[in-house]
Amino acid sequence: MPIPPPPPSRAEYIWFDGDFVPWEAAQVHVLSHVLHYGSSVFEGIRCYRTPGGPAVFRLREHVLRLLFSAKVARMDLPFGEDALFDACLNSVRRNGFESCYLRPIVFRGAGSMGVLPVDNPIHVAVAAWDWGAYLGKEAIEQGVDVMVSSWRKMPPGTLPALIKMGGAYAMATLAKLEATRLGFSEAILLDFEGRVAEGTGENLFAVLDGKLMTPNLGHSILGGITRRSVMQLARDHGIEVSEEPLTRDMLYMVQEIFFTGTAAEVTPVRSVDGLAVGKGKPGPITRKLQADFFDIVNGRVADRHEWLTCVPAATRATPA
Ligand code: PMP
């Protein structure tokens, strides 16, 4: 079977069903249920380089969200919370990363070919690779130009937006392809009623007259872990935060917009549909929250909310 090209800086090992296997050996059969029906749930987690060694951001919360996604998708996991937690930490250690992106995934494997998974095993893997700024380093500094997608988020009662299910990203891919084809970096998706939901892989925040606003969980969004963290940082700074419906025209009215996400971190939005957001450059509240976020995850200031799990240096060299 031809081996796909490696990501830019891939790990040597992938944790696959309980063991570390060489990157090339972590393969699935073409008749895997997941390939046909999108039956996976997954996570995206970042490990940062800090003066105290590699540290994983909010690992426990990510593992718990993976378990929640699996529960809703009715996938019985052969591994528990602690085993998954350790698998993530060991993926950093075993591959000798200082910083990396971690991708745990739970999926239905080969077995019955019908939609009903009868005898399809549940597989679990954790992959790691070096992933810089998702929307580009310049994006973090200058902001991104985005469009409101012609694609909508799935309405309530269809695909659950609160879980990270593989199949849901088929729609995100359509929106991302549309945006990039038209020269934008990212798409903003509206929910079925036309209210703002989120980006294809990011939550959205807006600032109006000093108040930070973000759509609430009822608007077909993922309950982002970075979202929750940034809301906490805003409160730390005495900034009022409110979860409330946002409309498309409010995006044109607010003074600041930014995305949050594990991959995108805190990325300012400088224009929507070709209209400048505020002065067309990252605003003061975005800057403040962004700086605080990066100072914490990079270990430049105290980890006051205990968001980081250090990967101890002594065990990083664990032999095979
Ligand atoms: N929304 C969607 C659709 C996502 O895929 C992500 C990335 N996980 C987010 C929001 C941001 O979530 P988090 O901050 O937990 O990465």
XYZ file of C-alpha atoms and ligand atoms in Angstrom:
336
model
C 0.000 0.000 0.000
C 1.499 3.432 -0.884
C 2.398 5.380 2.218
C 1.004 8.931 2.287
C 3.540 11.747 2.493
C 4.425 12.588 6.070
C 3.299 15.823 7.683
C 6.098 18.424 7.809
C 7.670 17.141 10.965
C 6.081 13.887 11.842
C 6.598 11.733 14.854
C 8.473 8.485 14.652
C 5.771 6.596 16.536
C 2.013 6.593 16.681
C 0.139 5.158 19.625
C -2.307 2.683 18.079
C -4.659 0.531 20.146
C -2.413 0.546 23.165
C 1.050 0.225 21.623
C 3.492 2.512 19.908
C 3.984 1.475 16.284
C 6.222 3.068 13.655
C 4.498 5.929 11.825
C 4.312 3.886 8.598
C 2.616 0.983 10.339
C -0.397 2.932 11.650
C -2.777 1.952 8.824
C -6.424 0.981 8.382
C -8.319 -1.184 5.897
C -10.226 0.485 3.010
C -13.418 -1.158 4.239
C -13.207 0.516 7.621
C -16.611 1.850 8.689
C -15.073 5.257 9.408
C -13.925 5.708 5.830
C -17.423 5.205 4.439
C -19.588 6.771 7.116
C -17.371 9.260 8.959
C -17.729 7.317 12.209
C -14.926 8.787 14.242
C -14.572 11.174 17.132
C -11.342 12.999 17.715
C -9.460 15.716 19.549
C -6.839 18.310 18.763
C -4.445 19.153 21.594
C -1.353 21.331 21.759
C 1.841 20.725 23.648
C 3.935 23.856 24.136
C 7.632 24.381 24.669
C 8.105 26.033 28.051
C 11.195 26.779 30.164
C 10.182 23.777 32.311
C 10.020 21.419 29.292
C 7.101 20.416 27.092
C 3.681 21.110 28.613
C 0.274 20.015 27.320
C -2.545 22.565 27.408
C -5.693 21.434 29.237
C -5.070 17.760 28.588
C -7.654 16.498 31.085
C -10.405 18.612 29.480
C -9.514 17.332 26.011
C -9.590 13.712 27.167
C -12.947 14.301 28.847
C -14.362 15.878 25.674
C -13.151 12.874 23.661
C -14.962 10.571 26.087
C -18.084 12.744 25.836
C -17.952 12.636 22.015
C -17.549 8.846 22.117
C -20.470 8.525 24.528
C -22.821 10.523 22.298
C -21.599 8.626 19.224
C -22.281 5.412 21.178
C -18.756 4.159 20.775
C -17.542 1.990 23.642
C -13.948 2.855 24.232
C -11.526 0.080 25.090
C -9.406 2.633 27.007
C -10.320 4.800 29.965
C -9.594 8.390 30.880
C -6.223 7.753 32.524
C -4.976 5.471 29.734
C -5.821 8.134 27.139
C -4.230 10.847 29.260
C -1.030 8.791 29.509
C -1.111 7.900 25.810
C -1.031 11.609 24.970
C 1.809 12.388 27.373
C 3.763 9.348 26.214
C 3.302 10.375 22.580
C 5.160 13.598 23.357
C 7.847 11.813 25.354
C 8.391 8.850 23.095
C 8.800 11.061 20.036
C 11.048 13.517 21.846
C 8.926 16.568 20.977
C 9.543 19.910 22.653
C 6.239 21.139 21.247
C 3.688 19.463 19.002
C 0.054 18.967 18.067
C -1.627 15.798 19.324
C -4.485 14.108 17.473
C -6.273 11.394 19.444
C -8.903 9.630 17.327
C -11.465 6.918 18.047
C -12.955 5.206 14.998
C -14.962 2.236 13.805
C -12.848 -0.232 11.893
C -13.486 -2.957 9.296
C -16.358 -5.374 9.818
C -19.981 -5.055 8.722
C -20.394 -2.954 5.610
C -23.841 -1.634 6.469
C -24.423 1.621 8.305
C -25.157 -0.361 11.460
C -21.811 -1.173 13.056
C -22.312 -4.759 14.162
C -18.891 -6.338 14.496
C -16.704 -3.345 13.681
C -13.940 -2.953 16.246
C -13.372 0.414 17.884
C -9.821 1.589 17.309
C -8.027 4.340 19.186
C -4.917 6.169 18.053
C -2.892 9.177 19.134
C -0.722 10.812 16.486
C 1.619 13.752 16.986
C 3.297 16.177 14.662
C 4.889 19.559 14.654
C 2.224 22.091 13.693
C 3.017 25.797 13.652
C 0.381 28.528 13.564
C -2.641 26.918 11.830
C -3.691 30.031 9.910
C -0.095 31.227 9.549
C 2.293 33.160 11.792
C 1.355 36.375 10.029
C -2.299 35.648 10.820
C -1.567 35.682 14.540
C 0.070 39.092 14.196
C -1.955 40.836 11.494
C -5.265 38.971 11.493
C -7.077 37.032 8.789
C -9.524 37.960 6.040
C -12.599 35.774 6.237
C -15.981 35.363 4.551
C -19.374 34.250 5.713
C -19.836 30.861 4.114
C -22.743 29.922 1.893
C -22.734 26.644 3.860
C -24.644 26.517 7.154
C -23.940 24.577 10.335
C -26.150 21.582 10.876
C -29.391 22.389 12.707
C -30.120 20.951 16.147
C -31.402 17.395 15.913
C -29.142 16.520 13.000
C -25.426 15.968 13.519
C -24.522 16.957 17.113
C -22.344 20.072 16.925
C -21.138 19.682 20.507
C -19.086 16.607 19.695
C -16.023 16.422 17.486
C -17.274 13.833 15.012
C -15.261 13.090 11.886
C -18.283 13.115 9.559
C -19.177 16.684 10.533
C -15.938 17.918 9.045
C -17.123 17.034 5.531
C -19.205 20.211 5.702
C -16.336 22.157 7.274
C -14.152 21.064 4.356
C -16.704 22.383 1.838
C -16.774 25.729 3.636
C -12.978 25.912 3.874
C -12.596 25.024 0.176
C -15.110 27.696 -0.781
C -13.320 30.317 1.338
C -9.839 29.538 0.061
C -11.069 29.329 -3.572
C -12.401 32.865 -3.173
C -9.157 34.118 -1.626
C -10.110 34.099 2.069
C -8.225 32.383 4.885
C -11.222 31.032 6.739
C -15.013 30.793 6.679
C -17.534 31.843 9.299
C -20.544 29.557 9.372
C -24.040 30.656 10.316
C -26.445 28.331 12.072
C -29.734 27.212 10.495
C -31.481 30.402 11.663
C -28.804 32.656 10.235
C -27.088 33.436 13.542
C -23.309 33.335 13.730
C -21.976 29.950 14.796
C -18.192 29.563 14.370
C -15.302 29.029 11.971
C -14.616 25.655 10.344
C -12.339 24.737 13.244
C -12.528 27.747 15.558
C -14.919 29.509 17.891
C -15.630 33.179 17.311
C -15.519 36.184 19.621
C -16.552 39.779 18.935
C -15.972 42.982 20.900
C -18.601 45.699 20.991
C -17.957 48.797 23.115
C -15.596 46.948 25.420
C -17.839 43.911 25.912
C -16.723 40.476 24.719
C -19.451 38.457 23.030
C -19.538 34.892 21.743
C -22.398 32.686 20.535
C -23.773 30.361 23.193
C -23.739 26.573 22.964
C -27.228 26.521 21.434
C -25.970 27.922 18.126
C -24.485 24.752 16.619
C -20.992 25.350 17.956
C -18.385 23.169 19.555
C -17.815 24.009 23.219
C -14.213 24.965 22.563
C -11.648 24.514 25.292
C -9.730 27.565 24.076
C -13.064 29.439 24.048
C -13.620 28.589 27.702
C -10.039 29.547 28.543
C -10.269 32.924 26.796
C -13.552 33.674 28.575
C -11.716 33.022 31.842
C -8.830 35.293 30.817
C -11.286 38.043 29.918
C -12.895 37.789 33.346
C -9.421 37.907 34.933
C -8.952 41.254 33.187
C -12.336 42.558 34.302
C -13.723 42.410 30.755
C -17.446 41.705 30.583
C -18.176 38.464 28.722
C -21.535 37.467 27.367
C -22.725 34.389 25.487
C -25.415 35.650 23.181
C -26.716 35.361 19.633
C -24.777 37.288 17.009
C -26.103 38.109 13.567
C -24.184 38.508 10.324
C -24.617 42.286 10.292
C -23.250 42.486 13.839
C -19.998 41.137 12.398
C -19.836 44.285 10.291
C -20.609 46.525 13.267
C -18.330 45.268 16.052
C -14.893 46.770 16.696
C -12.970 43.507 17.077
C -13.359 39.852 16.085
C -11.066 36.925 16.785
C -11.055 33.161 16.481
C -10.048 30.716 19.192
C -9.102 27.070 18.802
C -6.399 24.589 19.616
C -4.968 24.818 16.115
C -5.740 28.521 15.495
C -4.937 29.541 19.111
C -6.035 33.201 19.293
C -6.176 34.614 15.762
C -7.531 38.116 15.048
C -9.980 38.626 12.174
C -9.202 41.778 10.232
C -11.995 41.686 7.667
C -15.286 39.900 7.036
C -16.641 39.709 3.473
C -14.146 42.375 2.431
C -15.296 44.825 5.130
C -12.662 45.890 7.666
C -13.286 44.903 11.271
C -12.763 48.064 13.326
C -9.589 49.710 12.062
C -8.645 46.618 10.042
C -6.010 45.507 12.511
C -6.114 43.586 15.798
C -7.803 45.671 18.486
C -6.736 46.216 22.121
C -8.913 43.539 23.739
C -7.851 40.937 21.177
C -4.219 41.893 21.765
C -4.536 41.734 25.537
C -6.192 38.299 25.573
C -3.860 36.971 22.898
C -0.774 38.119 24.832
C -2.059 36.623 28.077
C -2.883 33.335 26.347
C 0.546 33.010 24.712
C 2.353 34.080 27.891
C 0.619 31.317 29.845
C 0.968 28.495 27.306
C 4.606 29.331 26.619
C 5.364 29.399 30.343
C 6.391 33.074 30.380
C 4.033 33.843 33.267
C 2.640 31.725 36.071
C 0.118 29.095 35.026
C -2.476 30.641 37.362
C -5.323 28.367 36.277
C -3.253 25.149 36.221
C -3.887 24.587 32.552
C -0.550 22.977 31.732
C 0.525 19.388 32.311
C 4.289 19.122 32.191
C 5.896 16.212 30.403
C 8.686 15.467 32.884
C 12.144 15.632 31.331
C 13.374 12.559 33.209
C 10.853 10.296 31.525
C 11.090 11.864 28.103
C 13.889 9.503 27.203
C 11.848 6.382 28.086
C 13.318 3.552 26.009
C 11.168 1.568 23.550
N -15.161 24.653 16.612
C -14.825 23.625 15.823
C -15.769 23.173 14.773
C -13.583 22.980 15.982
O -13.232 21.962 15.204
C -12.697 23.458 16.973
C -11.347 22.806 17.148
N -11.400 21.768 18.085
C -13.097 24.531 17.776
C -14.344 25.104 17.563
C -12.218 25.054 18.882
O -12.200 24.144 19.947
P -10.938 24.004 20.900
O -10.639 25.354 21.428
O -11.374 23.068 21.957
O -9.831 23.462 20.064
